[in-house]
C-alpha atoms as one frame of an Amber mdcrd trajectory, in Angstrom:
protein
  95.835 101.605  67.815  96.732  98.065  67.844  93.428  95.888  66.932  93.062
  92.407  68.565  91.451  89.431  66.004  89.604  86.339  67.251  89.989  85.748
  71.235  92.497  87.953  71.466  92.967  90.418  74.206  95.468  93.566  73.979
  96.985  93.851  77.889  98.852  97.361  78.684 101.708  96.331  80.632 102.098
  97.702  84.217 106.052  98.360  84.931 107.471  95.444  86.927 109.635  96.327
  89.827 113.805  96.576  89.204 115.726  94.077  88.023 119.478  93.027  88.140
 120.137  90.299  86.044 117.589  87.792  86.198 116.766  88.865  89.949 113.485
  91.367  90.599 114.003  93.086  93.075 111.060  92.906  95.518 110.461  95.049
  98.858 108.049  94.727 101.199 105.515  97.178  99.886 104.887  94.697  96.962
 103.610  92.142  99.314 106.501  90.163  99.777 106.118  88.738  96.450 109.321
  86.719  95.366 107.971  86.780  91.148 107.202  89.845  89.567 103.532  90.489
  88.666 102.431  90.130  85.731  98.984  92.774  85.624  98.098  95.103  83.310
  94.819  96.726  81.592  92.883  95.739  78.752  92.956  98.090  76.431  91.122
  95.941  73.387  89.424  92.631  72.855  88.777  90.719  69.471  85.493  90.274
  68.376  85.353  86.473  69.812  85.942  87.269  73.496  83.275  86.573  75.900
  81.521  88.928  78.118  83.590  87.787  80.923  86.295  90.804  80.625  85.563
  94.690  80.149  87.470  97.312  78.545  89.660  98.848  81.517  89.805  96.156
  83.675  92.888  95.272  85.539  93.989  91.630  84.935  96.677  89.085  85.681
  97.846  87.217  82.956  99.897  84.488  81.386 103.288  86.264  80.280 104.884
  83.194  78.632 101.885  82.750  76.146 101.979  86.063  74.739 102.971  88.138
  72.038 104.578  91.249  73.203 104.247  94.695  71.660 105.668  98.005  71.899
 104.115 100.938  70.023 104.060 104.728  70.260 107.020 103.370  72.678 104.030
 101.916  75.166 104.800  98.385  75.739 101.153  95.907  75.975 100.474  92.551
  75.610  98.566  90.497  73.398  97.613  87.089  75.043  94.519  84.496  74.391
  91.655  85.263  76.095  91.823  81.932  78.036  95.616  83.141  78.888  94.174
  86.222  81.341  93.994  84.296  85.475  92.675  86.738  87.187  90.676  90.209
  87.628  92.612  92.424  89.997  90.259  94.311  92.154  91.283  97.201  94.741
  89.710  98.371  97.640  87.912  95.038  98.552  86.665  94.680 101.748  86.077
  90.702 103.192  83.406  90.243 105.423
């Protein structure tokens, strides 16, 4: 397993949706999204990350500022912990 240092956070990629050439390929079930989402689930944190993220949780993050990784042939992430915009959350209900 891949070991994050400092304020470093280990993301495990989702899939994004199809591609042809530099076009993703959106339908309507993904929310009519015209960029592809960039959310996965953190799967380590270094030992200077704050309490604000948990093992497991889904996140959005910063693609461009990352360094990615493939191993085992499982593709993650490893971005700055101040590189992560979001927690994704499902089944929320809005009063």
């Amino acid at each position: 397993m891949i070991r994050p240092i400092g304020n470093k956070v280990l993301i495990l990629k989702e899939k994004l949706p199809e591609k042809i050439g530099s076009i993703y390929l959106v339908t309507p079930s993904d929310n009519n999204s015209s960029t592809p989402p960039h959310v996965g689930v953190i799967v380590s944190m270094g030992s200077k990350c704050t309490n604000q993220f948990t093992l497991g949780m889904r996140v959005s993050y910063h693609w461009s500022e990352g360094l990615d990784i493939q191993h085992d042939d499982i593709d993650y992430i490893l971005v700055p912990e101040n590189k992560i915009s979001g927690i994704i959350a499902l089944n929320v209900v809005l009063s």
